[in-house]
Coordinates of C-alpha atoms in Angstrom, one line a residue:
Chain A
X193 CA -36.4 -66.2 -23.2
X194 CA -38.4 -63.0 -23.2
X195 CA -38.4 -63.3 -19.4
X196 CA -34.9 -63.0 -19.3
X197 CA -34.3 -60.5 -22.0
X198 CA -37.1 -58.1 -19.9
X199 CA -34.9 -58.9 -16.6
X200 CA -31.8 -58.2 -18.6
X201 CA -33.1 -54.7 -19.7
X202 CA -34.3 -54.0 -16.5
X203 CA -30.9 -54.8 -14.9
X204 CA -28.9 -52.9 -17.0
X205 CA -31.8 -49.6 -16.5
X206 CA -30.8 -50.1 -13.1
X207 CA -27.1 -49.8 -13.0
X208 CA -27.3 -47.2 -15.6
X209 CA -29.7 -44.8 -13.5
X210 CA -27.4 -46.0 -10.4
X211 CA -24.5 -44.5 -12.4
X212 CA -26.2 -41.5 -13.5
X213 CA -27.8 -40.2 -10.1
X214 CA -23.9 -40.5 -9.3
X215 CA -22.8 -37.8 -11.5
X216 CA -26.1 -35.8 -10.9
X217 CA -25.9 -32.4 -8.3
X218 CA -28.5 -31.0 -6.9
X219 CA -29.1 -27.5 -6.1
X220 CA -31.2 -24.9 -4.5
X221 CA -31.7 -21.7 -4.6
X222 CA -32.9 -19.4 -1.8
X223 CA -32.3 -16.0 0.3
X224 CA -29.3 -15.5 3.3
X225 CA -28.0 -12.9 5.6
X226 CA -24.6 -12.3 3.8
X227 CA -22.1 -10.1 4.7
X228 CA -20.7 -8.0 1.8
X229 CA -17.5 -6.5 1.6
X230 CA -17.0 -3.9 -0.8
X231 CA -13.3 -2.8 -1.3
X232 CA -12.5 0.1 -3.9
X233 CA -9.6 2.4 -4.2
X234 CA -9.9 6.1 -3.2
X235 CA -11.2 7.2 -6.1
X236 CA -14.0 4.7 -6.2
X237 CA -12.6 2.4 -8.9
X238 CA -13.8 -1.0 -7.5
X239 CA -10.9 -3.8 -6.4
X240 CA -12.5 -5.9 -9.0
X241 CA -11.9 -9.9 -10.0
X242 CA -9.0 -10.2 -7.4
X243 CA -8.4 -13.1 -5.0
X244 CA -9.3 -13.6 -1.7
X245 CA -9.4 -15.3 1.5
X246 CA -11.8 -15.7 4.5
X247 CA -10.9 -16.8 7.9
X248 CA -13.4 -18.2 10.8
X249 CA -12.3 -17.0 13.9
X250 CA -8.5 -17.8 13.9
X251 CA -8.5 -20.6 11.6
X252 CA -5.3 -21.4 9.8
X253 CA -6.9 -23.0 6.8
X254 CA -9.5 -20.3 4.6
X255 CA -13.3 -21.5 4.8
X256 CA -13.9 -19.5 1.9
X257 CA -11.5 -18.3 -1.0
X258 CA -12.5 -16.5 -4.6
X259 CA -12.6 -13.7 -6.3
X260 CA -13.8 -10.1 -5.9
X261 CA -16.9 -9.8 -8.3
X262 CA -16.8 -6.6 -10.9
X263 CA -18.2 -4.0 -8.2
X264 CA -14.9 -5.4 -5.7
X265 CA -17.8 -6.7 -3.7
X266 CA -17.1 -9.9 -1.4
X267 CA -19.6 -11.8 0.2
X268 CA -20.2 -14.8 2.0
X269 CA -22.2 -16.8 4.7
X270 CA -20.8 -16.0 8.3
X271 CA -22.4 -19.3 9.8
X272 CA -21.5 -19.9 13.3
X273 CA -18.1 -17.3 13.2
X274 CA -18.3 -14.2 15.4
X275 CA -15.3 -12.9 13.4
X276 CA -13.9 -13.3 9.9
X277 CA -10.4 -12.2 8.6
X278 CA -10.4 -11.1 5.1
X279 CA -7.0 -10.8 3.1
X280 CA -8.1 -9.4 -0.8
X281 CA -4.7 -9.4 -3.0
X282 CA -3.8 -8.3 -6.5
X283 CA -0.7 -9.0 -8.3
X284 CA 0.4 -5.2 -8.1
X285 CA 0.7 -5.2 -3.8
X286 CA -2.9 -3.7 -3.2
X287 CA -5.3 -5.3 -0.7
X288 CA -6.7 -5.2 2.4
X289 CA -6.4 -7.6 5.5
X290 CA -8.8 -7.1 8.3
X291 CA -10.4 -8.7 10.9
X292 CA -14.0 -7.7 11.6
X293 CA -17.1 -8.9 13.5
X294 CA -20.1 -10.4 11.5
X295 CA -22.9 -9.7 13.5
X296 CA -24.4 -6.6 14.9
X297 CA -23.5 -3.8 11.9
X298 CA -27.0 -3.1 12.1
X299 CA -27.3 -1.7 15.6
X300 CA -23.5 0.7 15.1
X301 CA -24.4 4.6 14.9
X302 CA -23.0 5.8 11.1
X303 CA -20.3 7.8 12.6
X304 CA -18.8 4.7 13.9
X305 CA -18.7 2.7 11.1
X306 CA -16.6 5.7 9.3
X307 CA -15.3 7.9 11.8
X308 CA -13.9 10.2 9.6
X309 CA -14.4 11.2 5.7
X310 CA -11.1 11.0 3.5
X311 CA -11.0 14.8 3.5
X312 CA -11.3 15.1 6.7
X313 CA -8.6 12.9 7.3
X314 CA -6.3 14.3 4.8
X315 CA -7.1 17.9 6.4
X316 CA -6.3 16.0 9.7
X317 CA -2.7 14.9 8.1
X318 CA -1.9 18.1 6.8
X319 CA -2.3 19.5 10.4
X320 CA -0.4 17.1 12.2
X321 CA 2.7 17.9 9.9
X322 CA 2.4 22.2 10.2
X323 CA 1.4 20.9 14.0
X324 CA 4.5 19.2 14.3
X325 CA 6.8 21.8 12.4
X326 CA 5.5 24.7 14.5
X327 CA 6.8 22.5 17.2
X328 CA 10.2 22.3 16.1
X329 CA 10.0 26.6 15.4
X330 CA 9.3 26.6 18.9
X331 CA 12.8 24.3 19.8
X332 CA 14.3 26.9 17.8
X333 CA 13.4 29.5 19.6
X334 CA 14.0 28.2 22.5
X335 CA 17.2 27.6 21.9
X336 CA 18.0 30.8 20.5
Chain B
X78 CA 3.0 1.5 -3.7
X79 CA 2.6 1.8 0.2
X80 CA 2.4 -2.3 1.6
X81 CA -0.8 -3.0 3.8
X82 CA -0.5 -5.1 7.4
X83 CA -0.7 -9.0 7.0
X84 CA 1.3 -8.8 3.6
X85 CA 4.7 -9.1 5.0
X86 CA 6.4 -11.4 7.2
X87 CA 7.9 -11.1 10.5
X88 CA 11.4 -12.5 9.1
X89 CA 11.5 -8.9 6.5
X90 CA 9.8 -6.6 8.9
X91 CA 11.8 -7.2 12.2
X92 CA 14.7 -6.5 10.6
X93 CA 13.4 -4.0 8.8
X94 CA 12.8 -1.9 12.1
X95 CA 16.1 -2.4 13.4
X96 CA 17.5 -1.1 10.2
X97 CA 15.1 1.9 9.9
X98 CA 15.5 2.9 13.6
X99 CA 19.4 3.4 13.3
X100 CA 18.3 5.0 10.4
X101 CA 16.4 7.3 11.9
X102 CA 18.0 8.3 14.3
X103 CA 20.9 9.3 12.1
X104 CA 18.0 11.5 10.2
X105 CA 16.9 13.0 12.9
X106 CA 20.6 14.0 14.0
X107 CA 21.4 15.5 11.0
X108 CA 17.6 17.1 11.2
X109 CA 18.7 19.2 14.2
X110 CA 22.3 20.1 13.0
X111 CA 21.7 20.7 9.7
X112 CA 18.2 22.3 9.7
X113 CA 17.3 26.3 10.3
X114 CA 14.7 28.3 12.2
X115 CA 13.7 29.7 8.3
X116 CA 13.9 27.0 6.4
X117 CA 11.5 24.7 8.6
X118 CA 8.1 26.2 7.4
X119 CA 9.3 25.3 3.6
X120 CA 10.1 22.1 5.0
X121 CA 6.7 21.5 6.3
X122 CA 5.1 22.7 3.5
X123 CA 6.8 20.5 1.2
X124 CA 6.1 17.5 3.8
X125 CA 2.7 18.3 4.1
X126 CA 2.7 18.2 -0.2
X127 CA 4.4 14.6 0.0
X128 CA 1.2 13.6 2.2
X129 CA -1.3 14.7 0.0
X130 CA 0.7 13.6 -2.9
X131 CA 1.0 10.2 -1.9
X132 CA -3.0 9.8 -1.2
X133 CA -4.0 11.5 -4.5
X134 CA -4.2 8.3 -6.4
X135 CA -4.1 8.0 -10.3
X136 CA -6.2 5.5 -11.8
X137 CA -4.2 3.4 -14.6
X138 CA -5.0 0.8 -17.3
X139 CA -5.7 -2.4 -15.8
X140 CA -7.8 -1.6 -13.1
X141 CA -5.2 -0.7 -10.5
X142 CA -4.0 3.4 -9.7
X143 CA -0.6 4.9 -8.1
X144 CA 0.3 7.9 -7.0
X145 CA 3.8 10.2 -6.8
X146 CA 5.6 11.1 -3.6
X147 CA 6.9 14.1 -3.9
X148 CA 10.0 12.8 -1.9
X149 CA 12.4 13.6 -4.6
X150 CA 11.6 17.4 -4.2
X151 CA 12.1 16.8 -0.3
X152 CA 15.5 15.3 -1.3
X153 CA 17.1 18.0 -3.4
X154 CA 15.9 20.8 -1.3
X155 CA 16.7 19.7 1.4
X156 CA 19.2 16.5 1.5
X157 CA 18.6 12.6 1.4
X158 CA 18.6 12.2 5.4
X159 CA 16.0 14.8 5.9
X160 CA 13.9 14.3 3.3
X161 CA 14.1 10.1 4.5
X162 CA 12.7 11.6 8.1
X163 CA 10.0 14.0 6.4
X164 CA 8.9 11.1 4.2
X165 CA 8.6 8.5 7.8
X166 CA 6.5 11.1 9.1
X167 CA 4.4 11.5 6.5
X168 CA 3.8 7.2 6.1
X169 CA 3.5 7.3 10.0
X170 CA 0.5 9.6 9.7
X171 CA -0.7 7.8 6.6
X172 CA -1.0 4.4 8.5
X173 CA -2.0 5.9 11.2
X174 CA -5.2 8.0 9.5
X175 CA -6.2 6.0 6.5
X176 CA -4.4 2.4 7.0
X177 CA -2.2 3.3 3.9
X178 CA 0.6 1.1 4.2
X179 CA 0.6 -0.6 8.6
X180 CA 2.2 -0.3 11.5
X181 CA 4.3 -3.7 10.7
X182 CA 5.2 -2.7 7.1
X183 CA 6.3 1.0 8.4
X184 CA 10.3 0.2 8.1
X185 CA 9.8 -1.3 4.5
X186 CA 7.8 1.5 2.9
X187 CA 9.8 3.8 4.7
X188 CA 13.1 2.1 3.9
X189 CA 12.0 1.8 -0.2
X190 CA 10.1 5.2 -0.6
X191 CA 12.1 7.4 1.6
X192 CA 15.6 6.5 2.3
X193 CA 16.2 4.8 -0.7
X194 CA 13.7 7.1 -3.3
X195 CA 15.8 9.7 -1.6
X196 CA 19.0 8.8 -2.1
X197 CA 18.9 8.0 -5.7
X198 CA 17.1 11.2 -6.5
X199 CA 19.8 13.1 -4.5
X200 CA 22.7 11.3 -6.0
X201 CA 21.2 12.1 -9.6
X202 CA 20.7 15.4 -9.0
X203 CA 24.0 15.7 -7.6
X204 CA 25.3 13.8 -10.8
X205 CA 23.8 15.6 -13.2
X206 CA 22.8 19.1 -12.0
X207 CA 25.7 20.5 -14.1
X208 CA 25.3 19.0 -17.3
X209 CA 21.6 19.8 -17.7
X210 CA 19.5 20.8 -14.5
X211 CA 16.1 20.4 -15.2
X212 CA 17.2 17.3 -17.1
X213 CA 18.8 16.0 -13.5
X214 CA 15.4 17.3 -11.4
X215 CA 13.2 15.2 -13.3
X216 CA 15.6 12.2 -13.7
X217 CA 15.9 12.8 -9.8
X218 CA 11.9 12.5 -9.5
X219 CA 11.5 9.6 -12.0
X220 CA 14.4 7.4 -10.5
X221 CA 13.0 7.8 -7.2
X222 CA 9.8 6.5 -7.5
X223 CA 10.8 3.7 -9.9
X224 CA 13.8 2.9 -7.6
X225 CA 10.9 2.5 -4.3
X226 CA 8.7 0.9 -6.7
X227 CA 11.2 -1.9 -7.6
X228 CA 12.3 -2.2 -3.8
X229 CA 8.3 -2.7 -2.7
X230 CA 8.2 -5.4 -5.8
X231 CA 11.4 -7.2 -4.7
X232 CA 9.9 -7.2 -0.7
X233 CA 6.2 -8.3 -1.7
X234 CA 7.9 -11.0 -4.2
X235 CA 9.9 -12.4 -1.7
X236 CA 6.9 -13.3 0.9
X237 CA 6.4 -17.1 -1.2
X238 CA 9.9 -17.7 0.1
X239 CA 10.2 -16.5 3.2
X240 CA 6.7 -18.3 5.0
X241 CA 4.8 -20.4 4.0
X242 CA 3.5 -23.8 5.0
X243 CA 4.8 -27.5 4.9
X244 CA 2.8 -27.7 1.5
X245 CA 4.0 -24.5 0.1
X246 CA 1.0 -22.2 0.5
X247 CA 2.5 -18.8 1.6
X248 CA 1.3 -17.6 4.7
X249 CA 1.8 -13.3 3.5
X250 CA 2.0 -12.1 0.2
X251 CA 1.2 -14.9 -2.4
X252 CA 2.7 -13.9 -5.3
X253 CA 6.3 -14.2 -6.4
X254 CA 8.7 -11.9 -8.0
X255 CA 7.8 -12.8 -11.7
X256 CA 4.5 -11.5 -11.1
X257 CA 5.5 -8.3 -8.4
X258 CA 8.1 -7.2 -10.9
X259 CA 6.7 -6.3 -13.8
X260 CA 3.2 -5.9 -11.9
X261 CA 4.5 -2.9 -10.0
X262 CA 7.4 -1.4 -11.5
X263 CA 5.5 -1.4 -15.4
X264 CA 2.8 1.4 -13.8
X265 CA 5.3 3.1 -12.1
X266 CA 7.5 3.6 -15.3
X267 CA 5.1 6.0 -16.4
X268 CA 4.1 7.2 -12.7
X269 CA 7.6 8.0 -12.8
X270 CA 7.6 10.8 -15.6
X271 CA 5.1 12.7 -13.2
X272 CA 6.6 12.5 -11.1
X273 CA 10.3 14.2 -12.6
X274 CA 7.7 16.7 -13.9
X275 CA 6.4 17.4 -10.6
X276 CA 10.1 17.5 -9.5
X277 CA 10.9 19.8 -12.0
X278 CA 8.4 22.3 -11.4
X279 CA 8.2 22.6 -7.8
X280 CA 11.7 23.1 -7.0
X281 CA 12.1 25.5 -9.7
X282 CA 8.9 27.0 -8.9
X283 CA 9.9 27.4 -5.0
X284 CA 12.9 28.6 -5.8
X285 CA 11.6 31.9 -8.1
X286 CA 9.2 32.1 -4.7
X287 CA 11.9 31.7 -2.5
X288 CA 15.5 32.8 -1.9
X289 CA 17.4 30.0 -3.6
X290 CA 17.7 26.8 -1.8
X291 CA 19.0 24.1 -4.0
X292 CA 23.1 23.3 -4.0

């Protein structure tokens, strides 16, 4: 009787730690190479806790999708892709949506990883337009 | 309010572009009729205001910013069709230098922001310029951007609708119109008012510096 009460427990032990490694995860924690993408607007303010998706190569179907953590940083594990497409979205139309390659950052020269500085740029605007306008003085004057 | 690349589908933006084209070229018609040797360097100085304008961007409760346009002073200086080919120019150049706004969503932030933000503010002025004229000028300025901002709403809302995949997952924009709506137009509502102040004190302001231009 004791036999088969011992067998009994030991059965049920059994199924019950059979059962519970099934619910059980495993994790482990270590270093990577991640790529992080850091969107803000112009004025610095980060493009924080809004969603996005990552592409592999030209994948239809996101490998990765989330959300932008407080700083508007996004990062993720390349793997084996040479290029990821991004899209980042919030509700009110911002976002970005670019396509990039994930190796080699590293090795670019700073001034081609930002050609030019927003000032720059809008200086660069501002002399396109009077550019432009001077042109059309000039049509005037031909005409004239 | 200007709409990235990848955020609007083919089935809005293609005819978008054929709309804005004929557009265009209507603009730029009345451009070289209607425009004078004198007037142009007021017109690019406005223009080149509406660029900077648009890129100065206001940060706003909720984590999000927006920024005025200016296109409601190009519009009662100088006309709707005018101000509609300043303010292409100026997005143009904006995509161009700083990716605000694409090359595919051109027609539709030029469509909501210049021909239409310039059309209301032109017809309100027009409206109301007798009864009370600063009262019209900033009307002008505040229906302009909130006009564009509703239009950019209704074109980002519509993306669910328009593509997406056998399952439903939308393939641009994913949000729909109950969330664009009130997401967009809500900051806007108060971009608005500084915008009609803007409004209000540039033209009157270029128009003690300069011989007067406004009808």
């Amino acid at each position: 009787m004791m036999r088969l009460m011992g067998a009994m427990v030991l059965a049920a032990l059994a199924l019950l730690s059979a059962d519970a490694r099934a619910h059980d995860l495993q994790h482990t924690i270590r270093r990577g190479d991640a790529v992080v993408i850091t969107v803000t607007f112009p004025d610095g303010m980060p493009f924080s806790f809004e969603s996005f998706e990552l592409f592999a190569e030209s994948d239809s179907i996101p490998f990765q999708v989330g959300r932008s953590d407080a700083q508007g940083r996004i990062v993720f594990l390349p793997d084996s892709a040479r290029t990821c497409r991004v899209r980042a979205f919030a509700h009110d139309g911002h976002g970005i949506d670019i396509t990039f390659a994930t190796e080699g950052w590293e090795a670019l020269p700073d001034a081609q990883r930002a050609p030019l500085s927003r000032l720059t740029r809008i200086l660069v605007g501002v002399a396109l337009v009077f550019g432009l306008f001077g042109v059309l003085v000039l049509i005037f004057k031909g005409r004239t | 309010m200007h709409i990235p690349d990848g955020f609007i589908s083919p089935k809005l933006y293609v005819p978008a572009y054929a709309v804005a084209i004929g557009l265009l070229a209507i603009a730029f018609r009345r451009l070289r009729r209607e425009l004078r040797e004198e007037t142009i360097p007021l017109l690019a100085v406005m223009t080149a205001l509406a660029f900077v304008l648009m890129l100065v961007a206001v940060p706003l409760p909720g984590g999000t910013s927006a920024h005025a346009s200016g296109v409601a002073v190009l519009a009662v200086l100088f006309g709707p069709w005018i101000a509609f080919a300043s303010c292409a120019l100026v997005l143009l150049l904006q995509a161009m230098l700083f990716g605000a706004g694409g090359i595919t969503t051109f027609p539709v932030n030029a469509l909501a922001m210049g021909f239409a933000g310039s059309l209301v503010a032109w017809s309100t002025y027009r409206l109301l310029r007798t009864w009370r004229r600063p009262v019209a000028l900033f009307l002008a300025g505040w229906l302009s951007v909130v006009t564009a901002a509703v239009l950019v709403a209704v074109a980002l809302g519509v993306q669910p609708l328009l593509a997406h995949r056998a399952d439903g997952t939308p393939l641009f924009f994913p949000f729909g119109l109950e969330i664009t709506l009130p997401a967009i137009v809500l900051p806007h509502l108060v971009v608005g008012v500084g915008e009609g102040l803007l409004t209000v004190l540039i033209v009157q302001l270029s128009e003690r510096v300069l011989p007067r231009r406004t009808p």
